[in-house]
mmCIF file of C-alpha atoms in Angstrom:
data_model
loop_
_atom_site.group_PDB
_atom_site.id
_atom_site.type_symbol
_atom_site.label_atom_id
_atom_site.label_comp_id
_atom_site.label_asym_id
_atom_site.label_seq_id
_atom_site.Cartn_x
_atom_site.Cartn_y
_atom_site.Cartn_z
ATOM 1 C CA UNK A 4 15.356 0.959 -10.367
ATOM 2 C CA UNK A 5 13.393 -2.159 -9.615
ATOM 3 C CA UNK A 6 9.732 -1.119 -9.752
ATOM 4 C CA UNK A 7 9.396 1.440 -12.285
ATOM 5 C CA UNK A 8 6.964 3.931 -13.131
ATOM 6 C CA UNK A 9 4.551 2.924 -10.419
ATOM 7 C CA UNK A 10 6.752 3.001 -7.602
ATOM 8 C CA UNK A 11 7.720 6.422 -8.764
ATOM 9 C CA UNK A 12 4.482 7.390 -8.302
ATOM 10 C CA UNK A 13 3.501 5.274 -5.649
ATOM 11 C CA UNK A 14 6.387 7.328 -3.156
ATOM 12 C CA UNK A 15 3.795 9.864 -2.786
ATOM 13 C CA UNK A 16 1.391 7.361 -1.180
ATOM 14 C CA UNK A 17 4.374 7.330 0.881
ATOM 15 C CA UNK A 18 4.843 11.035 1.551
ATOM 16 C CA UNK A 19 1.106 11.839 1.854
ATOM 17 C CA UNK A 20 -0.046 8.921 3.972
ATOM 18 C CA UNK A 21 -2.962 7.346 1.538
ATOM 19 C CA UNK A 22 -3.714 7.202 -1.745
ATOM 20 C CA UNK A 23 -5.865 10.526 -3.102
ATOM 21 C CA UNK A 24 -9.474 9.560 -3.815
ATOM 22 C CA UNK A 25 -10.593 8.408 -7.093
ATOM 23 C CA UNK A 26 -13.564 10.976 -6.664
ATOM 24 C CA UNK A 27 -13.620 14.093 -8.917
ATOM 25 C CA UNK A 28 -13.798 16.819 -7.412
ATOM 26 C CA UNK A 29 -14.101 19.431 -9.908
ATOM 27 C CA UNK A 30 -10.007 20.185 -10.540
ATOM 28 C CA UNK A 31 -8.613 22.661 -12.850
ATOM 29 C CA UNK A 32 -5.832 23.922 -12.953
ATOM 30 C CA UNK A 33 -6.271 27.432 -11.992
ATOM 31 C CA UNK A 34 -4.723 28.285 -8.582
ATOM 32 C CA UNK A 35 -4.592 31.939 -6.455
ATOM 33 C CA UNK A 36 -1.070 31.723 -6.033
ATOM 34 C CA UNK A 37 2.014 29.806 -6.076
ATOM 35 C CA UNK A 38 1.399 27.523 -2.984
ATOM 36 C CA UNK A 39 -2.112 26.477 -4.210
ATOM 37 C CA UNK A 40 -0.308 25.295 -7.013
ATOM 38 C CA UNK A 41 2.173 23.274 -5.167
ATOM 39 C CA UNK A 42 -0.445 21.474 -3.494
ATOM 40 C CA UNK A 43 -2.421 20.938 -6.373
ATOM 41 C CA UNK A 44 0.645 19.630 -8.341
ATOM 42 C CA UNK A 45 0.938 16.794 -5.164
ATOM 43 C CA UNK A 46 -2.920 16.015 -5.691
ATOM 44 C CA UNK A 47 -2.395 15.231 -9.469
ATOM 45 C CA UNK A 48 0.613 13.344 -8.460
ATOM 46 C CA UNK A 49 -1.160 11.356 -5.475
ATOM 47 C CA UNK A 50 -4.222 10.537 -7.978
ATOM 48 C CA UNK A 51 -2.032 9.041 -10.635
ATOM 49 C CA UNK A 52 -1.308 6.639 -8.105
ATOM 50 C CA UNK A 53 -4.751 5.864 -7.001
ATOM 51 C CA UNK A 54 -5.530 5.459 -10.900
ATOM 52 C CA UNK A 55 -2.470 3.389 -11.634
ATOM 53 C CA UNK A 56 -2.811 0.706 -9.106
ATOM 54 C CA UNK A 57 -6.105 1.374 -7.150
ATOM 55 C CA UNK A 58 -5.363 -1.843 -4.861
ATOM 56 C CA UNK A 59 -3.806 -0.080 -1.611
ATOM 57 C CA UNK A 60 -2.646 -3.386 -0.094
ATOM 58 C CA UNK A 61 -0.349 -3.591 -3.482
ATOM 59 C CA UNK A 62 0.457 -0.272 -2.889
ATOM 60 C CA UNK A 63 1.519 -0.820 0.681
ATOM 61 C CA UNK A 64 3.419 -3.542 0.079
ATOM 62 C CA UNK A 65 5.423 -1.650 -1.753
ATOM 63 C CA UNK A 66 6.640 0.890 0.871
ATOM 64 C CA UNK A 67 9.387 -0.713 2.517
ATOM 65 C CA UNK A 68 10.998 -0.845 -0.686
ATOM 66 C CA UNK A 69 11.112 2.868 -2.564
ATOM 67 C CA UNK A 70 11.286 4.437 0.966
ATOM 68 C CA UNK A 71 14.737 3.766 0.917
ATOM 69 C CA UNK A 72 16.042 4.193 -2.655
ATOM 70 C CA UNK A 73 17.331 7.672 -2.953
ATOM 71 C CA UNK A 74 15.997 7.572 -7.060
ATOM 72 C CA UNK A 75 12.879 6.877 -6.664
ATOM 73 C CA UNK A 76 12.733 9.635 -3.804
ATOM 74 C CA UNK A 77 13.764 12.095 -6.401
ATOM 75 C CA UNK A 78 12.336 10.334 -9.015
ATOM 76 C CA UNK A 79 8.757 11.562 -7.195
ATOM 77 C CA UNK A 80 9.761 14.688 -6.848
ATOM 78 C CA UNK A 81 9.944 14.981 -10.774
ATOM 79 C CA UNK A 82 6.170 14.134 -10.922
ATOM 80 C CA UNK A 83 5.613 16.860 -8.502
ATOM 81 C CA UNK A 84 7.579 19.031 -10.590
ATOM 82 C CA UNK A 85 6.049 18.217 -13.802
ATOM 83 C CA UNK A 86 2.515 18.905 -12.772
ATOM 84 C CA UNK A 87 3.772 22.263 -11.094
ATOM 85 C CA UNK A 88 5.196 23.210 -13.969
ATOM 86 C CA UNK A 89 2.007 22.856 -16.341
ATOM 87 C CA UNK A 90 0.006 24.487 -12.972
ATOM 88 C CA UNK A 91 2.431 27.684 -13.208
ATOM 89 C CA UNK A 92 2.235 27.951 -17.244
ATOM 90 C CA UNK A 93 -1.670 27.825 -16.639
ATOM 91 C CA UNK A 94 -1.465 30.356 -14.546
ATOM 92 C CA UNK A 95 0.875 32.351 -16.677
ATOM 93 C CA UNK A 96 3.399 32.213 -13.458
ATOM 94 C CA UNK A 97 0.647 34.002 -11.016
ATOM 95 C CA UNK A 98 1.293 37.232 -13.187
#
């Protein structure tokens, strides 16, 4: 794995099209249900990039590279699933 942590994060540039805004928009971690959560999980995930490396040229540049390697891919999908994770125990599992 050649780039590391922020290419990890940096795939969901990737998946999403841009990197989230650096704006905050008022985010907690409360959600209605299950989906809302999902999507909120990718919006933490997108905004750690933004934070990490804020220059989307660098970002960019880095495409051609962890679009094709298979951990990374996965390796993004972790981050998704970490957030989630914390999202669902916040919302003691939409119970």
């Amino acid at each position: 794995m050649a780039l590391g942590a922020l290419a990890i994060t940096a795939l969901i540039v990737l998946l999403t099209g841009s990197p989230a805004s650096a704006q905050n928009d008022g985010l907690n971690l409360i959600t209605d249900n299950p989906d809302e959560g999902y999507a909120l999980a990718v919006t933490l995930a997108r905004r750690g990039v933004s934070t990490t490396q804020p220059d989307r040229e660098v970002l960019f540049s880095l495409r051609e590279e962890y679009a094709t390697d298979a951990e990374l891919l996965i390796a993004s999908s972790q981050v998704i699933a970490i957030h989630f994770a914390t999202i669902a125990e916040a919302n003691d599992h939409w119970r």
